[in-house]
């Protein structure tokens, strides 16, 4: 469950992040914002690189902002992804795996400039995930 106010805060942060995307190669802007265990919001955008494979996605950038904030433990309760496109964008496989580290049951919401919304829990998007418990 995501409270209306948290959804508004996440959307605002993700839109601002998308406006800051560095994507001269794909021209595909992505903004993401995560809601932490404390209720704080951390945002990230995609940052591309001339060496294409070094590009970082918006979702991972946002999760790493949370981890780097020092919030302990760094829990992801929800992530909202925004793309200025007619259809919503689901997180890539690498980002699903990184989200799983801190929010295996988190809510994933993808929004865009059209009417479509993707809303699912991470365990549905990444069933049977490998995670921290496998190393315990
Ligand atoms: N991208 C993201 O930021 N998140 C995703 O989940 C999928 C793809 C970015 C990476 C690259 O800068 C651009 O979108 C095109 O793949």
Coordinates of N, CA and C and ligand atoms in Angstrom, one line a residue:
X1 N 0.8 -1.2 0.0 CA 0.0 0.0 0.0 C 0.9 1.3 0.0
X2 N 0.5 2.2 -0.8 CA 1.2 3.4 -0.9 C 0.3 4.6 -0.6
X3 N 0.5 5.4 0.4 CA -0.3 6.5 0.7 C -0.3 7.5 -0.4
X4 N -1.4 8.2 -0.6 CA -1.5 9.2 -1.7 C -0.4 10.2 -1.6
X5 N -0.1 10.6 -0.3 CA 0.9 11.7 -0.1 C 2.3 11.2 -0.5
X6 N 2.6 9.9 -0.2 CA 3.9 9.3 -0.6 C 4.0 9.2 -2.1
X7 N 2.9 8.8 -2.7 CA 2.8 8.6 -4.2 C 3.1 10.0 -4.8
X8 N 2.5 11.0 -4.3 CA 2.7 12.4 -4.8 C 4.2 12.8 -4.7
X9 N 4.8 12.5 -3.5 CA 6.2 12.9 -3.3 C 7.1 12.1 -4.2
X10 N 6.8 10.9 -4.4 CA 7.6 10.0 -5.3 C 7.5 10.5 -6.7
X11 N 6.3 10.8 -7.2 CA 6.1 11.2 -8.5 C 6.9 12.6 -8.8
X12 N 6.7 13.5 -7.9 CA 7.4 14.8 -8.0 C 8.9 14.6 -8.1
X13 N 9.5 13.7 -7.2 CA 10.9 13.5 -7.2 C 11.4 12.8 -8.5
X14 N 10.6 11.8 -9.0 CA 11.0 11.1 -10.1 C 10.9 11.9 -11.4
X15 N 9.9 12.8 -11.5 CA 9.8 13.7 -12.6 C 11.0 14.7 -12.6
X16 N 11.4 15.2 -11.5 CA 12.5 16.1 -11.4 C 13.8 15.4 -11.9
X17 N 13.9 14.2 -11.3 CA 15.1 13.3 -11.7 C 15.1 13.1 -13.2
X18 N 14.0 12.8 -13.8 CA 13.9 12.5 -15.2 C 14.4 13.7 -16.0
X19 N 14.1 14.9 -15.5 CA 14.5 16.1 -16.2 C 16.0 16.3 -16.2
X20 N 16.6 15.6 -15.3 CA 18.1 15.7 -15.1 C 18.8 14.5 -15.8
X21 N 18.1 13.6 -16.4 CA 18.7 12.5 -17.0 C 19.8 12.9 -18.0
X22 N 20.9 12.1 -18.0 CA 22.0 12.3 -18.9 C 21.9 11.2 -19.9
X23 N 21.3 11.5 -21.1 CA 21.0 10.4 -22.0 C 21.2 10.9 -23.5
X24 N 22.4 11.4 -23.8 CA 22.6 11.9 -25.1 C 22.6 10.8 -26.2
X25 N 22.7 9.5 -25.8 CA 22.8 8.4 -26.8 C 21.5 7.8 -27.1
X26 N 20.7 7.5 -26.0 CA 19.4 6.9 -26.2 C 18.3 8.0 -26.3
X27 N 18.5 9.1 -25.7 CA 17.5 10.2 -25.6 C 16.3 9.6 -24.9
X28 N 16.5 8.6 -24.1 CA 15.4 8.0 -23.3 C 15.5 8.4 -21.9
X29 N 14.7 9.4 -21.4 CA 14.8 9.9 -20.1 C 14.1 9.0 -19.1
X30 N 14.7 8.7 -17.9 CA 14.1 7.9 -16.9 C 14.4 8.6 -15.6
X31 N 13.3 8.7 -14.7 CA 13.5 9.2 -13.4 C 12.9 8.1 -12.4
X32 N 13.6 7.9 -11.3 CA 13.1 7.0 -10.3 C 13.2 7.6 -8.9
X33 N 12.3 7.2 -8.1 CA 12.3 7.7 -6.7 C 12.0 6.5 -5.8
X34 N 12.7 6.3 -4.7 CA 12.4 5.2 -3.8 C 12.0 5.8 -2.5
X35 N 11.0 5.1 -1.8 CA 10.5 5.5 -0.5 C 11.3 4.6 0.5
X36 N 12.0 5.2 1.4 CA 12.8 4.4 2.4 C 12.0 4.0 3.6
X37 N 12.6 3.2 4.4 CA 12.0 2.7 5.7 C 11.5 3.9 6.6
X38 N 12.3 4.9 6.5 CA 12.0 6.1 7.4 C 11.0 7.0 6.8
X39 N 10.6 6.8 5.5 CA 9.7 7.7 4.8 C 10.4 8.7 4.0
X40 N 11.7 8.6 3.9 CA 12.4 9.6 3.1 C 12.4 9.2 1.6
X41 N 12.6 10.1 0.7 CA 12.5 9.9 -0.7 C 13.9 10.1 -1.3
X42 N 14.4 9.2 -2.1 CA 15.7 9.3 -2.8 C 15.5 9.1 -4.2
X43 N 16.0 10.0 -5.1 CA 15.7 10.0 -6.5 C 17.0 9.8 -7.3
X44 N 16.8 9.2 -8.5 CA 18.0 9.1 -9.4 C 17.5 9.1 -10.8
X45 N 18.4 9.4 -11.7 CA 18.1 9.4 -13.2 C 19.1 8.5 -13.9
X46 N 18.8 8.2 -15.1 CA 19.8 7.4 -15.9 C 20.9 8.3 -16.3
X47 N 22.1 7.8 -16.2 CA 23.3 8.5 -16.5 C 24.1 7.6 -17.5
X48 N 24.1 8.1 -18.8 CA 24.8 7.3 -19.8 C 26.2 7.6 -19.9
X49 N 26.9 6.8 -20.7 CA 28.4 7.0 -20.9 C 28.7 6.7 -22.3
X50 N 29.8 7.3 -22.8 CA 30.3 7.1 -24.2 C 30.7 5.6 -24.4
X51 N 31.1 5.0 -23.3 CA 31.3 3.5 -23.3 C 29.9 3.0 -22.8
X52 N 29.1 2.7 -23.8 CA 27.6 2.5 -23.5 C 27.3 1.6 -22.3
X53 N 28.1 0.5 -22.2 CA 27.8 -0.5 -21.1 C 28.0 0.0 -19.7
X54 N 28.6 1.2 -19.6 CA 28.8 1.7 -18.2 C 27.6 2.6 -17.8
X55 N 26.6 2.7 -18.6 CA 25.4 3.4 -18.3 C 24.8 2.9 -17.0
X56 N 24.2 3.8 -16.2 CA 23.5 3.3 -15.0 C 22.1 3.8 -15.1
X57 N 21.2 2.9 -14.8 CA 19.7 3.2 -14.8 C 19.3 4.0 -13.7
X58 N 18.2 4.7 -13.9 CA 17.6 5.6 -12.9 C 17.3 4.8 -11.6
X59 N 16.7 3.6 -11.7 CA 16.3 2.9 -10.5 C 17.5 2.6 -9.6
X60 N 18.6 2.1 -10.3 CA 19.8 1.7 -9.5 C 20.4 3.0 -8.9
X61 N 20.4 4.1 -9.6 CA 20.9 5.3 -9.1 C 20.1 5.7 -7.9
X62 N 18.8 5.6 -7.9 CA 18.0 6.0 -6.7 C 18.3 5.1 -5.5
X63 N 18.4 3.8 -5.8 CA 18.7 2.9 -4.7 C 20.0 3.2 -4.1
X64 N 21.0 3.5 -4.9 CA 22.4 3.8 -4.4 C 22.4 5.1 -3.6
X65 N 21.5 6.0 -4.0 CA 21.4 7.3 -3.2 C 20.9 6.9 -1.7
X66 N 19.9 6.0 -1.7 CA 19.4 5.6 -0.4 C 20.6 5.0 0.4
X67 N 21.3 4.0 -0.2 CA 22.3 3.3 0.5 C 23.4 4.3 1.0
X68 N 23.7 5.2 0.1 CA 24.8 6.2 0.4 C 24.4 7.2 1.5
X69 N 23.1 7.3 1.7 CA 22.6 8.3 2.7 C 23.0 7.9 4.1
X70 N 23.2 6.6 4.3 CA 23.6 6.1 5.6 C 22.3 5.6 6.4
X71 N 21.2 5.8 5.8 CA 20.0 5.3 6.6 C 20.2 3.8 6.8
X72 N 19.9 3.4 8.1 CA 20.2 2.0 8.4 C 19.0 1.4 9.2
X73 N 18.5 0.2 8.7 CA 19.0 -0.4 7.4 C 18.4 0.3 6.2
X74 N 19.0 0.2 5.0 CA 18.5 0.9 3.9 C 17.3 0.1 3.2
X75 N 16.1 0.3 3.7 CA 15.0 -0.4 3.2 C 14.3 0.4 2.1
X76 N 14.0 -0.4 1.0 CA 13.1 0.2 -0.1 C 11.7 -0.3 0.1
X77 N 10.8 0.7 0.4 CA 9.4 0.3 0.6 C 8.7 0.3 -0.7
X78 N 9.0 1.3 -1.5 CA 8.4 1.5 -2.9 C 9.3 2.2 -3.8
X79 N 9.2 1.9 -5.1 CA 9.9 2.7 -6.1 C 8.9 3.1 -7.1
X80 N 9.0 4.4 -7.5 CA 8.2 4.9 -8.6 C 9.1 5.3 -9.7
X81 N 8.8 4.8 -10.9 CA 9.6 5.1 -12.1 C 8.7 6.0 -13.0
X82 N 9.3 7.0 -13.5 CA 8.6 7.9 -14.5 C 9.4 8.1 -15.8
X83 N 8.7 7.9 -16.9 CA 9.3 8.2 -18.2 C 8.3 9.1 -18.9
X84 N 8.9 10.1 -19.6 CA 8.0 11.1 -20.3 C 7.6 10.4 -21.7
X85 N 6.9 9.3 -21.6 CA 6.5 8.5 -22.8 C 5.1 8.2 -22.7
X86 N 4.5 7.7 -23.9 CA 3.1 7.4 -23.8 C 2.7 6.1 -23.0
X87 N 3.7 5.2 -22.9 CA 3.5 4.0 -22.2 C 4.5 3.9 -21.0
X88 N 4.1 3.2 -19.9 CA 5.0 3.1 -18.8 C 6.2 2.1 -19.1
X89 N 7.3 2.2 -18.4 CA 8.5 1.4 -18.5 C 8.7 0.6 -17.3
X90 N 8.8 -0.7 -17.5 CA 9.1 -1.6 -16.4 C 10.6 -1.6 -16.1
X91 N 11.0 -1.8 -14.8 CA 12.4 -1.8 -14.5 C 13.2 -3.0 -15.2
X92 N 14.4 -2.8 -15.6 CA 15.2 -3.8 -16.3 C 15.6 -4.9 -15.3
X93 N 16.1 -6.0 -15.7 CA 16.4 -7.1 -14.9 C 17.5 -6.7 -13.8
X94 N 18.5 -6.0 -14.3 CA 19.5 -5.6 -13.3 C 19.0 -4.8 -12.2
X95 N 18.1 -3.9 -12.5 CA 17.5 -3.0 -11.5 C 16.6 -3.8 -10.6
X96 N 15.9 -4.8 -11.1 CA 15.1 -5.6 -10.2 C 15.9 -6.3 -9.2
X97 N 17.1 -6.8 -9.6 CA 18.0 -7.5 -8.7 C 18.5 -6.6 -7.7
X98 N 18.9 -5.4 -8.0 CA 19.4 -4.4 -7.1 C 18.3 -4.0 -6.1
X99 N 17.1 -3.8 -6.6 CA 15.9 -3.5 -5.7 C 15.7 -4.6 -4.7
X100 N 15.9 -5.8 -5.1 CA 15.7 -7.0 -4.3 C 16.6 -7.0 -3.0
X101 N 17.8 -6.4 -3.2 CA 18.7 -6.3 -2.1 C 18.1 -5.6 -0.8
X102 N 17.4 -4.5 -1.1 CA 16.9 -3.7 0.0 C 15.4 -3.7 0.1
X103 N 14.7 -4.3 -0.9 CA 13.2 -4.2 -0.8 C 12.6 -5.4 -1.5
X104 N 12.8 -6.6 -1.0 CA 12.3 -7.8 -1.8 C 10.8 -7.8 -2.0
X105 N 10.1 -7.1 -1.1 CA 8.7 -7.1 -1.2 C 8.2 -5.7 -1.6
X106 N 9.0 -4.9 -2.1 CA 8.6 -3.5 -2.3 C 7.6 -3.4 -3.5
X107 N 6.9 -2.2 -3.4 CA 5.9 -1.9 -4.5 C 6.6 -1.2 -5.6
X108 N 6.4 -1.7 -6.8 CA 7.0 -1.0 -8.0 C 5.9 -0.4 -8.8
X109 N 6.0 0.9 -9.0 CA 5.0 1.7 -9.8 C 5.7 2.3 -11.0
X110 N 5.2 2.1 -12.2 CA 5.8 2.8 -13.3 C 4.7 3.7 -13.9
X111 N 5.1 4.9 -14.1 CA 4.1 5.9 -14.6 C 4.8 6.6 -15.8
X112 N 3.9 7.3 -16.5 CA 4.4 8.0 -17.8 C 3.4 9.1 -18.1
X113 N 3.5 9.6 -19.3 CA 2.6 10.8 -19.6 C 1.3 10.3 -20.2
X114 N 1.2 9.0 -20.4 CA -0.1 8.4 -20.9 C -0.9 7.9 -19.7
X115 N -2.1 7.3 -20.0 CA -2.9 6.8 -18.9 C -2.5 5.5 -18.3
X116 N -1.5 4.8 -18.9 CA -1.1 3.5 -18.4 C -0.3 3.6 -17.1
X117 N -0.5 2.6 -16.2 CA 0.4 2.5 -15.0 C 0.7 1.0 -14.8
X118 N 1.9 0.7 -14.5 CA 2.3 -0.7 -14.1 C 2.4 -0.7 -12.6
X119 N 1.8 -1.5 -11.9 CA 1.9 -1.6 -10.4 C 2.0 -3.0 -10.0
X120 N 3.1 -3.4 -9.4 CA 3.3 -4.8 -9.0 C 4.3 -4.9 -7.9
X121 N 4.3 -5.9 -7.1 CA 5.3 -6.1 -6.1 C 6.5 -6.7 -6.7
X122 N 7.7 -6.4 -6.1 CA 8.9 -6.9 -6.8 C 9.0 -8.4 -6.8
X123 N 8.4 -9.1 -5.8 CA 8.5 -10.5 -5.8 C 7.7 -11.1 -7.0
X124 N 6.8 -10.4 -7.5 CA 6.1 -10.8 -8.7 C 6.9 -10.6 -10.0
X125 N 7.7 -9.5 -10.0 CA 8.6 -9.1 -11.1 C 9.9 -9.9 -11.2
X126 N 10.3 -10.4 -10.0 CA 11.5 -11.2 -9.9 C 11.3 -12.4 -9.0
X127 N 10.5 -13.3 -9.5 CA 10.2 -14.5 -8.6 C 11.5 -15.4 -8.4
X128 N 11.5 -16.0 -7.2 CA 12.7 -16.9 -6.9 C 14.0 -16.2 -6.9
X129 N 14.0 -14.9 -6.5 CA 15.3 -14.1 -6.6 C 16.4 -14.7 -5.7
X130 N 17.6 -14.5 -6.2 CA 18.8 -14.7 -5.4 C 19.0 -13.5 -4.6
X131 N 19.3 -13.7 -3.3 CA 19.4 -12.5 -2.4 C 20.3 -12.7 -1.2
X132 N 20.4 -11.8 -0.3 CA 21.3 -11.8 0.8 C 21.1 -13.1 1.6
X133 N 19.9 -13.7 1.7 CA 19.7 -14.9 2.5 C 20.5 -16.1 1.9
X134 N 20.7 -16.0 0.6 CA 21.4 -17.2 0.0 C 22.8 -17.2 0.5
X135 N 23.3 -16.1 1.0 CA 24.8 -16.1 1.4 C 24.9 -16.2 2.9
X136 N 23.8 -16.3 3.6 CA 23.8 -16.4 5.1 C 24.3 -17.7 5.6
Ligands
LIG1 N1 17.0 2.7 -18.4 C1 16.7 3.0 -17.1 O1 17.1 4.0 -16.6 N2 15.9 2.1 -16.4 C2 15.4 0.9 -16.9 O2 14.9 0.2 -16.1 C3 15.6 0.6 -18.3 C4 16.5 1.5 -19.1 C5 17.8 3.6 -19.2 C6 19.2 3.1 -19.5 C7 19.5 3.9 -20.8 O3 20.1 5.1 -20.4 C8 18.1 4.2 -21.4 O4 17.2 3.9 -20.4 C9 17.8 3.3 -22.6 O5 18.0 1.9 -22.3

